[in-house]
mmCIF file of C-alpha atoms and ligand atoms in Angstrom:
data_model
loop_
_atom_site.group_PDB
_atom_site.id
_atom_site.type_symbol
_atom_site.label_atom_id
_atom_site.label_comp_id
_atom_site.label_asym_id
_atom_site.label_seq_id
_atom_site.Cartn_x
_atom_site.Cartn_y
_atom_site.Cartn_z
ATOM 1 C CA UNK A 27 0.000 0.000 0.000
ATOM 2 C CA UNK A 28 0.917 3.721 -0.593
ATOM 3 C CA UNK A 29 1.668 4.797 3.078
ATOM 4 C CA UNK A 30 2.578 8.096 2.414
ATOM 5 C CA UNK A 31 -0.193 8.973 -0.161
ATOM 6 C CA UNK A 32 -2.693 7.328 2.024
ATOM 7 C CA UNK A 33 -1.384 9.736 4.748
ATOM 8 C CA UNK A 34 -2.254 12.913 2.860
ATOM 9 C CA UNK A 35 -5.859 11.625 1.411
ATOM 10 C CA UNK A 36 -6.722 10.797 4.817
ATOM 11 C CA UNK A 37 -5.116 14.138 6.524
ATOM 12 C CA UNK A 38 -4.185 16.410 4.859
ATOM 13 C CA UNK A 39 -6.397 16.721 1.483
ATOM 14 C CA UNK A 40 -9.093 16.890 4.037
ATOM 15 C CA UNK A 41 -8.217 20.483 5.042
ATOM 16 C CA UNK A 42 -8.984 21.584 1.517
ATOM 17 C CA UNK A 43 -12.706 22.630 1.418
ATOM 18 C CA UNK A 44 -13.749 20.428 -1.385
ATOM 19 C CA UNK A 45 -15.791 17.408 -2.581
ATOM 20 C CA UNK A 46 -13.473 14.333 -3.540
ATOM 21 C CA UNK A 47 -13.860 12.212 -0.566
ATOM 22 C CA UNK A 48 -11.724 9.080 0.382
ATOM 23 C CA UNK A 49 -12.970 6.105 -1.877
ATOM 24 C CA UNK A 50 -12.629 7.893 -4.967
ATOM 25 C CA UNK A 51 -9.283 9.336 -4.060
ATOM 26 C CA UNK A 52 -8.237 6.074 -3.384
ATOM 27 C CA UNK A 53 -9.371 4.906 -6.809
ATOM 28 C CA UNK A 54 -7.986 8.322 -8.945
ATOM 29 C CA UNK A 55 -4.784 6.785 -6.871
ATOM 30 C CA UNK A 56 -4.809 3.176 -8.039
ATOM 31 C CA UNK A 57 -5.506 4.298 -11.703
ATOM 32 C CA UNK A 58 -3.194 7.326 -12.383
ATOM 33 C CA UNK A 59 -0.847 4.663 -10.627
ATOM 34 C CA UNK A 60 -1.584 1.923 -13.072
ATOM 35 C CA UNK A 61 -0.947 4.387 -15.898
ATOM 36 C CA UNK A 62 2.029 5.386 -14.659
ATOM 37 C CA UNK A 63 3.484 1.601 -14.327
ATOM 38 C CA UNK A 64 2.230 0.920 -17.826
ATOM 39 C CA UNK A 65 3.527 3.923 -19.611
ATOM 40 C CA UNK A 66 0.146 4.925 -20.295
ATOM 41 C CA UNK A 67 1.089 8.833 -20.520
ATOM 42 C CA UNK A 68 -0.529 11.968 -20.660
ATOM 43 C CA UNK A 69 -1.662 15.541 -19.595
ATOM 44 C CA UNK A 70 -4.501 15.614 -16.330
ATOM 45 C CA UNK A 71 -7.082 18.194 -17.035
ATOM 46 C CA UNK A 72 -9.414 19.288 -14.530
ATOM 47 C CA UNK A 73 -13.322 21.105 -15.059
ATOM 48 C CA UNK A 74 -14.439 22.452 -11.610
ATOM 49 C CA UNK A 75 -11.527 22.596 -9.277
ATOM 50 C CA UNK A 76 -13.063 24.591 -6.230
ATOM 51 C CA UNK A 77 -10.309 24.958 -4.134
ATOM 52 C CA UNK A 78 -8.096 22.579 -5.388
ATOM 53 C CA UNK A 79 -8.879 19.433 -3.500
ATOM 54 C CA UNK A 80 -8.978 16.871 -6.578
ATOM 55 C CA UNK A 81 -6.157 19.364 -8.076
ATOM 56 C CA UNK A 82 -3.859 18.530 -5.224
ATOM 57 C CA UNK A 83 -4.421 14.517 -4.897
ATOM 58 C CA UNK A 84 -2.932 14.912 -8.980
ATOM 59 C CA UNK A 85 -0.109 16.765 -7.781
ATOM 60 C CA UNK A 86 0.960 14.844 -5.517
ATOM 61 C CA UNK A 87 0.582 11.808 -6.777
ATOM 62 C CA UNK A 88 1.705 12.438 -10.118
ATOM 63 C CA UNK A 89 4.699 14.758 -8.825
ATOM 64 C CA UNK A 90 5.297 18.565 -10.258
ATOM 65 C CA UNK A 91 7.234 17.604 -13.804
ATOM 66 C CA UNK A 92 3.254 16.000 -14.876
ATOM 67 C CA UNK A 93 1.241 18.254 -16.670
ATOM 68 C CA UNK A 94 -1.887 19.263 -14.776
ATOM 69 C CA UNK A 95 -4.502 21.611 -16.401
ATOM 70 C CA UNK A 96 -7.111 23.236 -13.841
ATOM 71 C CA UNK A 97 -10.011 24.965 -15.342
ATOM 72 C CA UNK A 98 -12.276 27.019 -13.523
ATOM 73 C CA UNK A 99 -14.511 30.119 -13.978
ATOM 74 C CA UNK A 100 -13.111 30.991 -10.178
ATOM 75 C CA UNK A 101 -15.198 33.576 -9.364
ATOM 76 C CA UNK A 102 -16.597 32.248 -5.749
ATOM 77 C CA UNK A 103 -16.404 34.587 -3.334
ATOM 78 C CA UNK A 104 -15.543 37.148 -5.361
ATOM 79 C CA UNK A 105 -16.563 40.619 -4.349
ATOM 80 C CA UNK A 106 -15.161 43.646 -5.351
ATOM 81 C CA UNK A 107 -13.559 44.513 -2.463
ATOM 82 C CA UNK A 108 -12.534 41.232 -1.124
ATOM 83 C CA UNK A 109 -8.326 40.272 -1.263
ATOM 84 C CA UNK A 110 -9.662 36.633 -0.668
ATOM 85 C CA UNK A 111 -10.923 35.308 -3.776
ATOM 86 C CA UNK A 112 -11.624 31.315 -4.967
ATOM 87 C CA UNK A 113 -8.448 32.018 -6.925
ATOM 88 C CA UNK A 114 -6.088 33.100 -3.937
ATOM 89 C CA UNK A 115 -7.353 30.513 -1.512
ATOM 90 C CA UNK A 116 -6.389 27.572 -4.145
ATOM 91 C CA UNK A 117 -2.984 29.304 -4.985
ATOM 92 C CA UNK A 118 -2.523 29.307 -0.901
ATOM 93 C CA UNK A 119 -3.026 25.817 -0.533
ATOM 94 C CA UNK A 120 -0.863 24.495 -3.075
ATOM 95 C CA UNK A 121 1.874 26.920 -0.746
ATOM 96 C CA UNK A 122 0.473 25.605 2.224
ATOM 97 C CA UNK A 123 0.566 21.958 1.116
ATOM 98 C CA UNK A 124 4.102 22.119 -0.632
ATOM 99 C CA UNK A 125 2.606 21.499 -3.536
ATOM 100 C CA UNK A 126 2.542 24.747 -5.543
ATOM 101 C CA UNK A 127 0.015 25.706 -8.515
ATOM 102 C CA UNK A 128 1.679 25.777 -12.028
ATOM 103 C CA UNK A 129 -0.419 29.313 -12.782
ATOM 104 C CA UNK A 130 0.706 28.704 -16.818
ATOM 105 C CA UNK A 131 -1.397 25.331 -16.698
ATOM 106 C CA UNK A 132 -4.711 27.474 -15.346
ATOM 107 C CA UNK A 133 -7.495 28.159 -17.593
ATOM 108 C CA UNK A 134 -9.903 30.709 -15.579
ATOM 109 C CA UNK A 135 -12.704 30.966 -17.542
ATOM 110 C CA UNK A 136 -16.149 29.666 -18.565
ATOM 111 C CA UNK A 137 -15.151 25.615 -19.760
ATOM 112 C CA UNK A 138 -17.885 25.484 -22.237
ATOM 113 C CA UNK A 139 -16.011 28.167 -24.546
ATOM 114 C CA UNK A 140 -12.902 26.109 -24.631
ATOM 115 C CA UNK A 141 -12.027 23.833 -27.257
ATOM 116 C CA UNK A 142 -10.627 20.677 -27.628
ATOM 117 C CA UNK A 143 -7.224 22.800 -29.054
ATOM 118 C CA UNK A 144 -7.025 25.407 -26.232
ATOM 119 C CA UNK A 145 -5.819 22.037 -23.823
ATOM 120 C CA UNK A 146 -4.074 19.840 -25.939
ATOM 121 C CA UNK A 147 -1.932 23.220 -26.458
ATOM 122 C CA UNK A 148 -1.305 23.063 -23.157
ATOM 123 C CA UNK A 149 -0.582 19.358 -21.793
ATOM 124 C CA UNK A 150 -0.932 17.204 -25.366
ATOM 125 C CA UNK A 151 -3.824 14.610 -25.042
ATOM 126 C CA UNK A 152 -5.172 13.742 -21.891
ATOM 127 C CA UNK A 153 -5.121 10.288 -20.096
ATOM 128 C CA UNK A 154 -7.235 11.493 -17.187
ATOM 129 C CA UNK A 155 -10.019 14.418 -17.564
ATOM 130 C CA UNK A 156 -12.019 14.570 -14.568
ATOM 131 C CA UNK A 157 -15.283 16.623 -15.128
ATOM 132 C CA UNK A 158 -16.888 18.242 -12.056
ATOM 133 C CA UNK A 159 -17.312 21.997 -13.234
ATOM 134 C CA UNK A 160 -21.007 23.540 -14.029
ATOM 135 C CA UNK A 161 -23.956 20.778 -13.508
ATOM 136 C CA UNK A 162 -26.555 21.844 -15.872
ATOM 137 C CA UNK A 163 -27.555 19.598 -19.483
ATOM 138 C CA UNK A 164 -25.418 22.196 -21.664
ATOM 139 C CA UNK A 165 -22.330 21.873 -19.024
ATOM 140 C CA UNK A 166 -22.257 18.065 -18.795
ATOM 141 C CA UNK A 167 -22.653 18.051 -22.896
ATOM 142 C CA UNK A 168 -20.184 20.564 -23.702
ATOM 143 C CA UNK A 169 -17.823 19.066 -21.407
ATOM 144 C CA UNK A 170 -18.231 15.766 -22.186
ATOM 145 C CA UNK A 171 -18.034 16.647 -25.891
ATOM 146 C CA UNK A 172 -14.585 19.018 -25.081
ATOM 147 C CA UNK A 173 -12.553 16.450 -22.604
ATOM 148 C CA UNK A 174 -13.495 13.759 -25.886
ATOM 149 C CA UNK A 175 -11.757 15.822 -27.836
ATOM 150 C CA UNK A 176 -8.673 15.544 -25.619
ATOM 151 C CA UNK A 177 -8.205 11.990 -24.626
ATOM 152 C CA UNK A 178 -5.627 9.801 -25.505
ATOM 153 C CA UNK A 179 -6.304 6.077 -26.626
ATOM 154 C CA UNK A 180 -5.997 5.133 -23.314
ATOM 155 C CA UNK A 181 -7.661 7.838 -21.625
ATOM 156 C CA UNK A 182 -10.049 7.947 -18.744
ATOM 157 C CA UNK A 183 -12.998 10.599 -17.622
ATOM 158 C CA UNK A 184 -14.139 10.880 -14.071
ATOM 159 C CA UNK A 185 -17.948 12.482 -14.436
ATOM 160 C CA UNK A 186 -18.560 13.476 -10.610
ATOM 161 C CA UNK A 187 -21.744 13.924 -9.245
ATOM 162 C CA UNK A 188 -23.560 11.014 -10.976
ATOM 163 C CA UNK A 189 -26.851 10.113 -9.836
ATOM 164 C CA UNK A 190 -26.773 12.001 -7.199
ATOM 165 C CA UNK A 191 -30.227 13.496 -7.018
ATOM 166 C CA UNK A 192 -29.019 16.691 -6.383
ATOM 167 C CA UNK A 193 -28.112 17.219 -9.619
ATOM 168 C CA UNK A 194 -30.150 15.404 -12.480
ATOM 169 C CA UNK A 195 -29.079 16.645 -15.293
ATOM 170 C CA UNK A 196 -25.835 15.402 -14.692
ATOM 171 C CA UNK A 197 -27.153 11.906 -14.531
ATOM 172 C CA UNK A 198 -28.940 12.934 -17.883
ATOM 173 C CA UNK A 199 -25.807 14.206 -19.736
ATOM 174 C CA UNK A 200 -23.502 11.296 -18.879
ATOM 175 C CA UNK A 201 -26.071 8.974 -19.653
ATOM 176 C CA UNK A 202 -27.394 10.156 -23.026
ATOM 177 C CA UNK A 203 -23.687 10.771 -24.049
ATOM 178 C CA UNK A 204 -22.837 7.306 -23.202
ATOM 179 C CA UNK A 205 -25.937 5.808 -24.990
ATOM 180 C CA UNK A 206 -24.415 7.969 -28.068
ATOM 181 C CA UNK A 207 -21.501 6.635 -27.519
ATOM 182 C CA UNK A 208 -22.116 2.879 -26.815
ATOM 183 C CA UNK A 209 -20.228 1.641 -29.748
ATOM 184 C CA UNK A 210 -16.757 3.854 -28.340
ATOM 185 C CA UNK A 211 -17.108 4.240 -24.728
ATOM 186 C CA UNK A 212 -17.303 1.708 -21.285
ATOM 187 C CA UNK A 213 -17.884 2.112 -18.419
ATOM 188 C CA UNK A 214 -15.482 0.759 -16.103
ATOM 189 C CA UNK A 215 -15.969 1.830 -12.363
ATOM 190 C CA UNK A 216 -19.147 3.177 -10.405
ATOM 191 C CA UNK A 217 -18.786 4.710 -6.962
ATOM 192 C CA UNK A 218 -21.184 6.876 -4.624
ATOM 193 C CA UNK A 219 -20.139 9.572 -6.533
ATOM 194 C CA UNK A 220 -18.257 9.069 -9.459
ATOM 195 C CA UNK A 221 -18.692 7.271 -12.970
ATOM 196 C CA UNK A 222 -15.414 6.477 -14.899
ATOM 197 C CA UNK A 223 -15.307 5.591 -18.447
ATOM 198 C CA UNK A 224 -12.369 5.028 -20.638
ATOM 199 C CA UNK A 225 -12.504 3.672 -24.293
ATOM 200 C CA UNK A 226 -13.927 -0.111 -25.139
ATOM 201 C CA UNK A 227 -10.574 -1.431 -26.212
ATOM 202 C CA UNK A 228 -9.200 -0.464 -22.290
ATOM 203 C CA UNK A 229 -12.573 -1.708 -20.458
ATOM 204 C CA UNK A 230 -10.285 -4.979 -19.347
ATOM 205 C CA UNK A 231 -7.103 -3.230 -18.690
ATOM 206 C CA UNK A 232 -8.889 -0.875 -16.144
ATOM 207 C CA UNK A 233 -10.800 -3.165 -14.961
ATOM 208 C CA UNK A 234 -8.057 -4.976 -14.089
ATOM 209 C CA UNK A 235 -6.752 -2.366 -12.353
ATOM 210 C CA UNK A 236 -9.406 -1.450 -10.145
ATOM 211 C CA UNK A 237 -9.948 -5.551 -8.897
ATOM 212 C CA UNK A 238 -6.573 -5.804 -8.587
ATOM 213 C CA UNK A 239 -5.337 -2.447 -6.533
ATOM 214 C CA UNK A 240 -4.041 -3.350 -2.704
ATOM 215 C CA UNK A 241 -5.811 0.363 -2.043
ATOM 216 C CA UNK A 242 -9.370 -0.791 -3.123
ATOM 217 C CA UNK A 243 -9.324 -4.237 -1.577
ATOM 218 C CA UNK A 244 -11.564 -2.530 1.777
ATOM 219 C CA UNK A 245 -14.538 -1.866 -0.507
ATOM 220 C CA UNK A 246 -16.990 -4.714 -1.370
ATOM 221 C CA UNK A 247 -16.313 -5.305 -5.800
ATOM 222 C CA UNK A 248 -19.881 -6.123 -7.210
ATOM 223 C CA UNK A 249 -20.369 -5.767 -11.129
ATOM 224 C CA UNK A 250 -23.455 -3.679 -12.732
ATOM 225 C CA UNK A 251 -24.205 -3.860 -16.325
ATOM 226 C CA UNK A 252 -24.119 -0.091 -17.380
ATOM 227 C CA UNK A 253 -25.168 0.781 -21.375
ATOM 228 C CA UNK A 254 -23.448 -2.546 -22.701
ATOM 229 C CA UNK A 255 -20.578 -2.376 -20.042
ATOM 230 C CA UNK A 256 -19.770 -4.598 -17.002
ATOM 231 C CA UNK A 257 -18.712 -1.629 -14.485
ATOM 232 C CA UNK A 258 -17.519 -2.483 -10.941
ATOM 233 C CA UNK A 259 -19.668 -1.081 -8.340
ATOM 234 C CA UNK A 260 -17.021 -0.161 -5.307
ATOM 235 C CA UNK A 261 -19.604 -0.522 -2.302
ATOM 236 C CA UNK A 262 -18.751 1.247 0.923
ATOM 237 C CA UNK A 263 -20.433 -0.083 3.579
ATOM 238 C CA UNK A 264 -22.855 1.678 5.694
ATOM 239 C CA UNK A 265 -20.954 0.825 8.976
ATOM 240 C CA UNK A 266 -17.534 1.868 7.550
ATOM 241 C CA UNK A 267 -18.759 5.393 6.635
ATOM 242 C CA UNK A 268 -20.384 5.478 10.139
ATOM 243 C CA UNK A 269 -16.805 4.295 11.754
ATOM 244 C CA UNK A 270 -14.824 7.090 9.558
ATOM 245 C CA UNK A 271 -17.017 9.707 10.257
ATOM 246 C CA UNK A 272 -17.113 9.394 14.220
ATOM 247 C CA UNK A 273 -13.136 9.453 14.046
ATOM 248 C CA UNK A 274 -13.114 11.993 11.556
ATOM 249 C CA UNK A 275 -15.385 13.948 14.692
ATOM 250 C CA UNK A 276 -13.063 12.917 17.344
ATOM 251 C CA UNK A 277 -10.241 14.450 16.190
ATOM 252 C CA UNK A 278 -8.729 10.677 15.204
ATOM 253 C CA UNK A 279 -8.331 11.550 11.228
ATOM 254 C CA UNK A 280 -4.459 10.641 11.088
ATOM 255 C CA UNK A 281 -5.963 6.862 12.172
ATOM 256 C CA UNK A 282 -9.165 7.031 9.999
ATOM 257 C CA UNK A 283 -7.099 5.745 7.252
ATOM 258 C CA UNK A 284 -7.457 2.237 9.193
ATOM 259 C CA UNK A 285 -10.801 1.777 8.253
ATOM 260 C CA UNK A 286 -10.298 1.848 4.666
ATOM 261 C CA UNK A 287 -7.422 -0.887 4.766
HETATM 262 C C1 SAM B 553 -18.296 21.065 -7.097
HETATM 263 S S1 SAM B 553 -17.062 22.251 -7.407
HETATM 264 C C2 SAM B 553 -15.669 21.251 -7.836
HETATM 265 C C3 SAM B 553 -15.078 20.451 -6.680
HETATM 266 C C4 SAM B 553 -13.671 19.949 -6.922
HETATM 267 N N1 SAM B 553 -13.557 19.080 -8.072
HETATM 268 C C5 SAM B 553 -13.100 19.236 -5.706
HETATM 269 O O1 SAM B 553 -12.479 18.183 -5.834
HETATM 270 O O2 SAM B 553 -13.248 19.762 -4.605
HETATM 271 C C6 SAM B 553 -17.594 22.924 -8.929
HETATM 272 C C7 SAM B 553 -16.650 23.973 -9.528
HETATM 273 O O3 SAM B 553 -17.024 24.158 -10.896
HETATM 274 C C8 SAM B 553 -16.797 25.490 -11.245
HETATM 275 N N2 SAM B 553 -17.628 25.781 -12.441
HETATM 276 C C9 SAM B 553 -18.976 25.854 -12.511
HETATM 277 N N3 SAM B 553 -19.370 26.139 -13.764
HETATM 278 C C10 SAM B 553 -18.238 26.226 -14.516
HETATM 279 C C11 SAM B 553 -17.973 26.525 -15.890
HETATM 280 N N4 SAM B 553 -18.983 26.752 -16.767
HETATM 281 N N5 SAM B 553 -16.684 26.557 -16.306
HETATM 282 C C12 SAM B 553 -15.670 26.322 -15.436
HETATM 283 N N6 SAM B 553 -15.864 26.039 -14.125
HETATM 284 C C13 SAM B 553 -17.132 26.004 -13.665
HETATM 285 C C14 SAM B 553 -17.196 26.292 -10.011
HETATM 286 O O4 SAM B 553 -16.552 27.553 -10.014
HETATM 287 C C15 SAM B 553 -16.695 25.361 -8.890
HETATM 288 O O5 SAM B 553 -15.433 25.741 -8.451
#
């Protein structure tokens, strides 16, 4: 297992305000790691980095020579007068964390006037595109359609936010572009939160990768049939989230990482 990663999920990614939570940080882990053994290579491009939680879980495990594109509109708690802006706070963390922002790979802006060109400019094509930026129909299409553009053979997206009820239209988007794109795309790996998909010729290969990771082994592995795919459903028990959360609570969030072994 990744000791030292494991460490900074569990601790300190958590004092970034932000939405990845443990299980899929462990599984962005075991795949970017998995790429990296296999020479699968690549930029990272991010839509909808908040504060930088996701942003910093690349950076650290992919190191600072890896090209990491972050692309936000970053206008949260932006008022006129403020100094503290979305911006600042996620340049501050990357200080705070040692792992500083490369400002030349940051795209502020609206992502659904980017194309394909304005990021492969910037990090080539893309083996990991994680999508979590506006969660409307148009955003989840135009996004969807633009990180497409991007990826590499062997390329994955991570659509966050999933049928979570919240947020419908995201559910709607990822499924009717994955109906379009039955013939091309899989579905590999479901969580809580997450759907990845990667191309049908690397269905196996990933996987692979997500049976076989030491990091996963705490979660039960069940398989769904997903739009002509057989995705792995990561299951997180009830009484594990219960456990985490109460230590999490009680101050105990160096040894939460227990749980999840
Ligand atoms: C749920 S947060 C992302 C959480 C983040 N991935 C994490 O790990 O903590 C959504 C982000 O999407 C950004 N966003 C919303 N609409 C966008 C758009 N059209 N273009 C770019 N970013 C957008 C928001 O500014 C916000 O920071």
């Amino acid at each position: 297992m990744n000791g030292e990663i494991r460490k900074f999920i569990f601790k300190d990614l958590q004092t970034v305000d932000g939405y990845i939570d443990p299980p899929d940080a462990l599984v962005f882990l075991a795949l970017l790691q998995a790429q990296n053994t296999h020479q699968l290579s690549g930029g990272i491009a991010e839509i909808g980095v908040f504060y930088g939680r996701s942003y910093f879980l690349f950076r650290k495990v992919c190191g600072g020579s890896e090209k990491i594109l972050a692309i936000d509109l970053f206008d949260i708690d932006q008022e006129a007068d403020e100094a503290v802006t979305q911006y600042s706070r996620f340049i501050e963390n990357g200080e705070r964390l040692h792992l500083p922002v490369d400002q030349d790979l940051v795209i502020r802006g609206d992502s659904t006037q980017l194309r394909p060109e304005d990021i492969t400019g910037k990090i080539g094509q893309t083996r990991f595109f994680s999508i979590d930026g506006g969660h409307m129909l148009h955003h989840v299409v135009s996004d969807s359609a633009l990180a497409l553009g991007t990826l590499a053979p062997h390329g994955i997206i991570a659509f966050d936010d999933t049928f979570n009820p919240a947020w419908p239209e995201v559910t709607v988007g990822v499924t009717d572009v994955l109906r379009q794109r039955q013939d091309e795309l899989a579905t590999f790996c479901m969580t809580k939160y997450k759907t990845y998909v990667c191309r049908r010729e690397f269905h196996d290969f990933y996987c692979r990768v997500i049976n076989e990771a030491p990091d996963l082994y705490a979660f039960g592995h069940l398989e769904t049939d997903f739009l002509g795919s057989k995705a792995i459903r990561l299951h997180n028990p009830m009484a594990r989230r219960m456990i985490y959360e109460m230590m999490v609570r009680s101050g105990m969030r160096s040894l939460s990482e227990r749980v999840y072994r």
